[in-house]
Amino acid sequence: LNTASWVENILKGETTALAKAITLLESSLPEDWEAAKALMKALPEPTQPTYRLGFSGPPGVGKSSFIEKLGLALVNQGAKVAVLAVDPSSQVTGGSILGDKTRMELLSRHDKAFVRPSPTRGHLGGVTSSLPGVIQLCEAAGYQWILVESVGVGQSEVELSQMVDIFTLISQPGAGDELQGIKKGILEYVDLILVNKVDRDPQLVNVTRQQFLAALKIMKGKSPQVLGCSALTGAGVDEALQVYQEMLKDFDFKKREDVALFWFESLLLSEFAKRLKREPQLAQKLKECQEAVSKKLMTPIDAVEEFFKTVL
Ligand SMILES: Nc1nc2c(ncn2[C@@H]2O[C@H](COP(=O)(O)OP(=O)(O)OP(=O)(O)O)[C@@H](O)[C@H]2O)c(=O)[nH]1
Ligand SMILES: [Mg+2]
């Protein structure tokens, strides 16, 4: 299939063409890189406004359940919704944890929805090396709302927050006690906090909300709303949607210009790592430096210096 007719099929909304394009972008094979390059170049800007929402939170907090409920609310309003999952842990395990859990059966069956599980093989570069391109593909295919699920793991949360228009943290009831610790860092990037599972323990959800609000109070600048919700019963989903729509009314889409830069930097690093092993000269030098280090002929610092002499 040539690039032009492939793009045409994507624009027509053919989901198989879209899915194949996403696979291409997530691939780490050099020949796929060439095809992906041509495809992304030929891809036009979307013809309508699009909104990118990112969701993060600990395993099992209800991210997929919430996204499905929100997605259903949106498709019922007539919008087209794409759901993407990023799984930072795939880099370590080589397999997807979210993969088969992100089924969202009701939403998947809806003809205005496209649900894409996370890549099954660990593609290099984490969240950022393919996600911006995948988002662009979905937008070109006519999806107005792009919902991205990511399991909350340190740096990947921050990266995701930079790739989307609005970033939501979904929290467990009772999570407030952990706020003293390292988790606080992410609050800086959060636009909305949802404390889920209000159906189970409304009181605890309320306490947790207050803890978040107190933690936010001592941070300057941002004041995201903190809402209780239930991804099981759907309570709070409409309220969250209202918050999003309100925020998007005067959203500064200039933020998106930075996404291209993030993508470039992330791709540069992941491609560098790949090509290091592929380009014979670099691979050779890398091997020499590795040997020199293991034989203690060079310190690691000197070896890095030596390697960069060759690269530059
Ligand atoms: N009682 C209750 N259960 C919920 C709620 N939201 C999700 N669950 C349940 O919690 C479990 C995990 O939900 P998921 O939506 O898969 O959570 P997740 O955050 O996407 O999980 P991972 O993708 O594995 O990180 C499921 O059994 C859900 O039915 C809720 O609001 N109330
Ligand atoms: Mg999930």
CSV table of C-alpha atoms and ligand atoms in Angstrom, one decimal:
chain,number,residue,atom,x,y,z
A,1,LEU,CA,0.0,0.0,0.0
A,2,ASN,CA,1.5,3.4,-0.9
A,3,THR,CA,1.6,6.2,1.6
A,4,ALA,CA,-1.0,8.4,-0.1
A,5,SER,CA,-3.7,5.8,-0.2
A,6,TRP,CA,-2.8,4.7,3.3
A,7,VAL,CA,-3.3,8.3,4.6
A,8,GLU,CA,-6.5,8.5,2.6
A,9,ASN,CA,-7.9,5.5,4.4
A,10,ILE,CA,-6.9,6.9,7.7
A,11,LEU,CA,-8.7,10.1,7.0
A,12,LYS,CA,-11.7,8.2,5.9
A,13,GLY,CA,-11.8,6.7,9.4
A,14,GLU,CA,-10.8,3.2,8.5
A,15,THR,CA,-9.7,1.8,11.9
A,16,THR,CA,-7.6,-1.0,10.4
A,17,ALA,CA,-5.5,1.6,8.5
A,18,LEU,CA,-5.2,3.6,11.7
A,19,ALA,CA,-4.2,0.6,13.8
A,20,LYS,CA,-1.6,-0.4,11.3
A,21,ALA,CA,-0.1,3.1,11.3
A,22,ILE,CA,0.1,3.1,15.0
A,23,THR,CA,1.9,-0.3,15.0
A,24,LEU,CA,4.3,1.2,12.5
A,25,LEU,CA,5.0,4.2,14.7
A,26,GLU,CA,5.6,1.9,17.8
A,27,SER,CA,7.9,-0.4,15.9
A,28,SER,CA,11.6,-0.2,16.4
A,29,LEU,CA,12.6,-1.8,13.1
A,30,PRO,CA,14.6,0.4,10.8
A,31,GLU,CA,12.5,-0.3,7.7
A,32,ASP,CA,9.3,0.7,9.7
A,33,TRP,CA,11.0,3.9,10.6
A,34,GLU,CA,11.3,4.8,6.9
A,35,ALA,CA,7.6,4.1,6.3
A,36,ALA,CA,6.6,6.0,9.5
A,37,LYS,CA,8.6,8.9,8.3
A,38,ALA,CA,6.7,9.1,5.0
A,39,LEU,CA,3.4,8.6,6.7
A,40,MET,CA,3.8,11.3,9.3
A,41,LYS,CA,5.0,13.8,6.7
A,42,ALA,CA,1.9,13.1,4.5
A,43,LEU,CA,-0.5,13.4,7.4
A,44,PRO,CA,-2.6,16.6,7.3
A,45,GLU,CA,-3.7,18.6,10.3
A,46,PRO,CA,-7.1,17.6,11.8
A,47,THR,CA,-10.0,19.6,10.4
A,48,GLN,CA,-11.7,20.1,13.7
A,49,PRO,CA,-10.6,21.0,17.2
A,50,THR,CA,-9.2,18.1,19.3
A,51,TYR,CA,-8.8,17.6,23.0
A,52,ARG,CA,-6.1,15.5,24.7
A,53,LEU,CA,-6.7,14.3,28.2
A,54,GLY,CA,-4.2,12.3,30.2
A,55,PHE,CA,-5.0,10.1,33.2
A,56,SER,CA,-2.6,8.6,35.7
A,57,GLY,CA,-2.9,6.9,39.0
A,58,PRO,CA,-1.7,3.7,40.8
A,59,PRO,CA,-2.5,0.2,39.5
A,60,GLY,CA,-6.1,-0.8,40.1
A,61,VAL,CA,-7.4,2.7,41.1
A,62,GLY,CA,-10.0,2.7,38.3
A,63,LYS,CA,-8.4,4.5,35.4
A,64,SER,CA,-9.7,2.3,32.7
A,65,SER,CA,-13.2,2.2,34.3
A,66,PHE,CA,-13.3,6.0,34.6
A,67,ILE,CA,-12.0,6.5,31.0
A,68,GLU,CA,-14.6,4.1,29.7
A,69,LYS,CA,-17.4,6.0,31.5
A,70,LEU,CA,-16.1,9.3,30.3
A,71,GLY,CA,-15.7,8.0,26.8
A,72,LEU,CA,-19.3,6.7,26.8
A,73,ALA,CA,-20.5,10.1,27.9
A,74,LEU,CA,-18.6,11.7,25.1
A,75,VAL,CA,-19.7,9.3,22.3
A,76,ASN,CA,-23.3,9.7,23.5
A,77,GLN,CA,-22.9,13.4,22.8
A,78,GLY,CA,-21.9,12.5,19.3
A,79,ALA,CA,-18.1,12.9,19.6
A,80,LYS,CA,-15.5,10.4,18.4
A,81,VAL,CA,-13.2,9.2,21.1
A,82,ALA,CA,-9.9,7.4,21.0
A,83,VAL,CA,-8.4,5.7,24.0
A,84,LEU,CA,-4.7,5.0,24.2
A,85,ALA,CA,-2.8,3.3,26.9
A,86,VAL,CA,0.9,3.8,27.7
A,87,ASP,CA,2.6,1.3,29.9
A,88,PRO,CA,6.0,2.5,31.1
A,89,SER,CA,6.6,-0.8,32.8
A,90,SER,CA,6.8,-2.5,29.4
A,91,GLN,CA,10.3,-1.2,29.1
A,92,VAL,CA,11.4,-3.3,32.0
A,93,THR,CA,9.2,-6.4,31.7
A,94,GLY,CA,9.2,-6.5,27.9
A,95,GLY,CA,5.4,-7.1,28.1
A,96,SER,CA,2.4,-5.1,28.7
A,97,ILE,CA,0.7,-5.0,32.0
A,98,LEU,CA,-2.2,-2.8,30.9
A,99,GLY,CA,-2.5,-4.6,27.6
A,100,ASP,CA,-5.3,-7.0,28.1
A,101,LYS,CA,-6.7,-5.1,31.1
A,102,THR,CA,-7.6,-2.1,29.0
A,103,ARG,CA,-10.5,-3.8,27.3
A,104,MET,CA,-13.3,-1.3,28.0
A,105,GLU,CA,-15.7,-3.6,26.5
A,106,LEU,CA,-18.7,-1.3,26.2
A,107,LEU,CA,-16.7,1.6,24.7
A,108,SER,CA,-14.7,-0.7,22.4
A,109,ARG,CA,-17.9,-1.9,20.8
A,110,HIS,CA,-19.1,1.7,20.1
A,111,ASP,CA,-18.6,2.7,16.5
A,112,LYS,CA,-17.5,6.2,17.5
A,113,ALA,CA,-14.8,4.9,19.7
A,114,PHE,CA,-11.3,3.5,19.0
A,115,VAL,CA,-9.6,1.7,21.9
A,116,ARG,CA,-6.0,0.9,21.5
A,117,PRO,CA,-4.2,-1.1,24.2
A,118,SER,CA,-0.6,-0.3,25.1
A,119,PRO,CA,2.1,-1.7,22.9
A,120,THR,CA,2.9,-5.3,23.7
A,121,ARG,CA,6.6,-5.1,23.2
A,122,GLY,CA,8.6,-2.6,25.1
A,123,HIS,CA,9.4,0.1,22.6
A,124,LEU,CA,12.3,2.3,23.4
A,125,GLY,CA,12.0,5.7,24.9
A,126,GLY,CA,9.1,5.3,27.2
A,127,VAL,CA,5.9,7.3,26.9
A,128,THR,CA,7.2,10.0,24.7
A,129,SER,CA,8.9,8.3,21.8
A,130,SER,CA,5.7,7.4,20.0
A,131,LEU,CA,2.7,8.8,21.8
A,132,PRO,CA,2.6,12.3,20.2
A,133,GLY,CA,2.6,10.7,16.7
A,134,VAL,CA,-0.1,8.2,17.7
A,135,ILE,CA,-2.2,11.1,19.0
A,136,GLN,CA,-1.7,12.9,15.7
A,137,LEU,CA,-2.8,9.8,13.8
A,138,CYS,CA,-6.0,9.5,15.8
A,139,GLU,CA,-6.8,13.2,15.4
A,140,ALA,CA,-6.3,12.9,11.6
A,141,ALA,CA,-8.6,9.9,11.7
A,142,GLY,CA,-11.3,12.2,13.1
A,143,TYR,CA,-11.2,11.5,16.8
A,144,GLN,CA,-11.9,14.7,18.6
A,145,TRP,CA,-11.2,13.4,22.1
A,146,ILE,CA,-8.0,11.6,22.9
A,147,LEU,CA,-7.9,9.9,26.3
A,148,VAL,CA,-4.6,8.5,27.4
A,149,GLU,CA,-4.2,6.1,30.3
A,150,SER,CA,-0.9,5.6,32.0
A,151,VAL,CA,-0.1,3.8,35.2
A,152,GLY,CA,1.5,6.2,37.6
A,153,VAL,CA,5.2,5.7,37.7
A,154,GLY,CA,7.4,8.7,38.4
A,155,GLN,CA,8.9,10.3,35.4
A,156,SER,CA,6.4,8.8,33.0
A,157,GLU,CA,3.6,10.8,34.7
A,158,VAL,CA,5.4,14.0,34.2
A,159,GLU,CA,6.1,13.1,30.6
A,160,LEU,CA,2.5,12.3,30.0
A,161,SER,CA,1.4,15.5,31.6
A,162,GLN,CA,3.5,17.4,29.1
A,163,MET,CA,2.0,15.6,26.1
A,164,VAL,CA,-1.7,16.3,26.8
A,165,ASP,CA,-3.9,19.4,27.2
A,166,ILE,CA,-5.3,18.3,30.6
A,167,PHE,CA,-3.8,15.9,33.1
A,168,THR,CA,-5.9,14.1,35.7
A,169,LEU,CA,-4.6,12.2,38.6
A,170,ILE,CA,-6.9,9.5,39.8
A,171,SER,CA,-6.4,8.6,43.4
A,172,GLN,CA,-7.5,5.9,45.8
A,173,PRO,CA,-9.6,6.8,48.8
A,174,GLY,CA,-7.1,7.1,51.7
A,175,ALA,CA,-4.2,8.0,49.5
A,176,GLY,CA,-3.9,11.4,51.3
A,177,ASP,CA,-1.6,9.8,54.0
A,178,GLU,CA,1.1,9.2,51.4
A,179,LEU,CA,1.0,12.9,50.3
A,180,GLN,CA,3.8,13.7,52.7
A,181,GLY,CA,6.2,11.8,50.6
A,182,ILE,CA,7.6,11.8,47.1
A,183,LYS,CA,4.1,11.6,45.4
A,184,LYS,CA,3.7,15.3,46.0
A,185,GLY,CA,5.9,16.2,43.1
A,186,ILE,CA,3.3,15.1,40.6
A,187,LEU,CA,0.8,17.6,42.0
A,188,GLU,CA,2.7,20.3,40.3
A,189,TYR,CA,1.6,18.9,36.9
A,190,VAL,CA,-2.0,18.0,37.8
A,191,ASP,CA,-5.1,19.9,36.4
A,192,LEU,CA,-7.7,17.8,38.1
A,193,ILE,CA,-7.7,15.3,40.9
A,194,LEU,CA,-10.3,12.6,41.2
A,195,VAL,CA,-10.7,10.5,44.3
A,196,ASN,CA,-12.4,7.3,43.0
A,197,LYS,CA,-14.5,4.6,44.6
A,198,VAL,CA,-16.8,7.0,46.4
A,199,ASP,CA,-19.4,4.3,46.3
A,200,ARG,CA,-17.4,2.3,48.7
A,201,ASP,CA,-16.5,4.8,51.3
A,202,PRO,CA,-17.9,8.4,50.8
A,203,GLN,CA,-16.5,9.6,54.1
A,204,LEU,CA,-12.9,8.4,53.4
A,205,VAL,CA,-13.1,10.0,49.9
A,206,ASN,CA,-14.1,13.2,51.5
A,207,VAL,CA,-11.2,13.0,54.0
A,208,THR,CA,-8.8,12.3,51.1
A,209,ARG,CA,-10.2,15.2,49.1
A,210,GLN,CA,-9.5,17.5,52.1
A,211,GLN,CA,-6.0,16.2,52.4
A,212,PHE,CA,-5.3,16.9,48.7
A,213,LEU,CA,-6.8,20.4,49.0
A,214,ALA,CA,-4.6,21.0,52.1
A,215,ALA,CA,-1.5,19.7,50.2
A,216,LEU,CA,-2.4,21.9,47.2
A,217,LYS,CA,-2.8,24.9,49.4
A,218,ILE,CA,0.8,25.0,50.3
A,219,MET,CA,1.8,24.9,46.7
A,220,LYS,CA,1.9,28.2,44.9
A,221,GLY,CA,0.3,28.9,41.5
A,222,LYS,CA,-2.0,26.0,40.7
A,223,SER,CA,-5.3,25.2,42.3
A,224,PRO,CA,-6.8,22.2,40.6
A,225,GLN,CA,-10.2,21.0,41.6
A,226,VAL,CA,-10.4,17.8,43.7
A,227,LEU,CA,-13.6,15.8,43.0
A,228,GLY,CA,-14.9,12.5,44.3
A,229,CYS,CA,-16.2,10.0,41.8
A,230,SER,CA,-17.1,6.4,41.2
A,231,ALA,CA,-16.0,4.8,38.0
A,232,LEU,CA,-18.2,1.9,38.9
A,233,THR,CA,-21.6,3.8,39.2
A,234,GLY,CA,-20.6,6.7,37.1
A,235,ALA,CA,-21.1,9.2,39.9
A,236,GLY,CA,-19.0,12.3,39.3
A,237,VAL,CA,-18.3,11.6,35.6
A,238,ASP,CA,-20.5,14.3,34.3
A,239,GLU,CA,-19.0,16.8,36.7
A,240,ALA,CA,-15.5,15.9,35.6
A,241,LEU,CA,-16.6,16.4,32.0
A,242,GLN,CA,-18.0,19.8,32.8
A,243,VAL,CA,-14.7,20.7,34.4
A,244,TYR,CA,-12.8,19.6,31.3
A,245,GLN,CA,-15.1,21.5,29.0
A,246,GLU,CA,-14.8,24.6,31.1
A,247,MET,CA,-11.0,24.4,31.1
A,248,LEU,CA,-10.9,23.8,27.4
A,249,LYS,CA,-12.9,26.9,26.7
A,250,ASP,CA,-10.0,29.1,27.3
A,251,PHE,CA,-7.2,26.6,27.0
A,252,ASP,CA,-4.0,28.0,25.6
A,253,PHE,CA,-3.2,25.5,22.8
A,254,LYS,CA,0.3,27.1,22.5
A,255,LYS,CA,1.3,24.3,25.0
A,256,ARG,CA,1.0,21.9,22.0
A,257,GLU,CA,4.0,23.6,20.3
A,258,ASP,CA,6.1,22.2,23.1
A,259,VAL,CA,4.9,18.7,22.5
A,260,ALA,CA,6.7,18.6,19.1
A,261,LEU,CA,9.9,19.6,20.9
A,262,PHE,CA,9.4,17.0,23.6
A,263,TRP,CA,8.8,14.4,20.9
A,264,PHE,CA,11.9,15.5,19.0
A,265,GLU,CA,14.1,15.3,22.1
A,266,SER,CA,12.7,12.0,23.2
A,267,LEU,CA,13.0,10.5,19.7
A,268,LEU,CA,16.5,11.8,19.3
A,269,LEU,CA,17.6,10.0,22.4
A,270,SER,CA,15.8,6.7,21.7
A,271,GLU,CA,17.1,6.7,18.1
A,272,PHE,CA,20.6,7.5,19.3
A,273,ALA,CA,20.5,4.5,21.5
A,274,LYS,CA,19.3,2.3,18.7
A,275,ARG,CA,21.7,3.6,16.0
A,276,LEU,CA,24.6,3.3,18.4
A,277,LYS,CA,24.2,-0.4,18.1
A,278,ARG,CA,23.4,-0.4,14.4
A,279,GLU,CA,26.0,2.0,12.8
A,280,PRO,CA,29.1,-0.2,12.4
A,281,GLN,CA,31.6,2.6,13.3
A,282,LEU,CA,29.8,3.6,16.5
A,283,ALA,CA,29.1,0.0,17.5
A,284,GLN,CA,32.8,-0.8,17.1
A,285,LYS,CA,33.9,2.2,19.2
A,286,LEU,CA,31.3,1.4,21.8
A,287,LYS,CA,32.7,-2.1,22.0
A,288,GLU,CA,36.2,-0.8,22.4
A,289,CYS,CA,35.2,1.5,25.2
A,290,GLN,CA,33.2,-1.2,27.0
A,291,GLU,CA,36.3,-3.5,26.9
A,292,ALA,CA,38.6,-0.7,28.1
A,293,VAL,CA,36.3,-0.1,31.0
A,294,SER,CA,35.9,-3.7,32.0
A,295,LYS,CA,39.7,-4.2,31.8
A,296,LYS,CA,40.2,-1.1,33.9
A,297,LEU,CA,42.2,0.5,31.1
A,298,MET,CA,39.9,3.5,31.2
A,299,THR,CA,37.6,5.0,33.8
A,300,PRO,CA,33.9,5.1,32.7
A,301,ILE,CA,34.2,8.9,32.6
A,302,ASP,CA,37.2,8.7,30.3
A,303,ALA,CA,35.4,6.1,28.1
A,304,VAL,CA,32.4,8.4,27.7
A,305,GLU,CA,34.8,11.2,26.7
A,306,GLU,CA,36.6,8.9,24.3
A,307,PHE,CA,33.4,7.7,22.7
A,308,PHE,CA,32.0,11.2,22.1
A,309,LYS,CA,35.3,12.1,20.4
A,310,THR,CA,34.4,9.5,17.8
A,311,VAL,CA,30.7,10.5,17.5
A,312,LEU,CA,31.5,14.2,17.1
B,1,LIG,N1,-16.2,-0.1,44.0
B,1,LIG,C1,-15.5,0.4,43.0
B,1,LIG,N2,-14.7,-0.3,42.2
B,1,LIG,C2,-14.1,0.2,41.2
B,1,LIG,C3,-14.3,1.6,40.9
B,1,LIG,N3,-13.5,1.9,39.8
B,1,LIG,C4,-12.9,0.8,39.5
B,1,LIG,N4,-13.2,-0.2,40.3
B,1,LIG,C5,-12.8,-1.6,40.2
B,1,LIG,O1,-11.4,-1.7,40.4
B,1,LIG,C6,-10.8,-2.6,39.6
B,1,LIG,C7,-9.7,-2.0,38.8
B,1,LIG,O2,-10.3,-1.1,37.9
B,1,LIG,P1,-9.5,-0.6,36.5
B,1,LIG,O3,-10.5,0.4,35.9
B,1,LIG,O4,-9.1,-1.7,35.7
B,1,LIG,O5,-8.3,0.2,37.2
B,1,LIG,P2,-7.0,0.7,36.5
B,1,LIG,O6,-6.5,1.9,37.3
B,1,LIG,O7,-7.2,0.9,35.0
B,1,LIG,O8,-6.0,-0.5,36.7
B,1,LIG,P3,-4.6,-0.8,35.9
B,1,LIG,O9,-4.8,-0.5,34.5
B,1,LIG,O10,-4.3,-2.2,36.1
B,1,LIG,O11,-3.6,0.1,36.6
B,1,LIG,C8,-11.9,-3.3,38.8
B,1,LIG,O12,-12.2,-4.4,39.4
B,1,LIG,C9,-13.0,-2.2,38.8
B,1,LIG,O13,-14.2,-2.8,38.7
B,1,LIG,C10,-15.2,2.4,41.7
B,1,LIG,O14,-15.4,3.6,41.5
B,1,LIG,N5,-15.8,1.7,42.7
B,2,MG,MG,-6.3,0.2,33.3
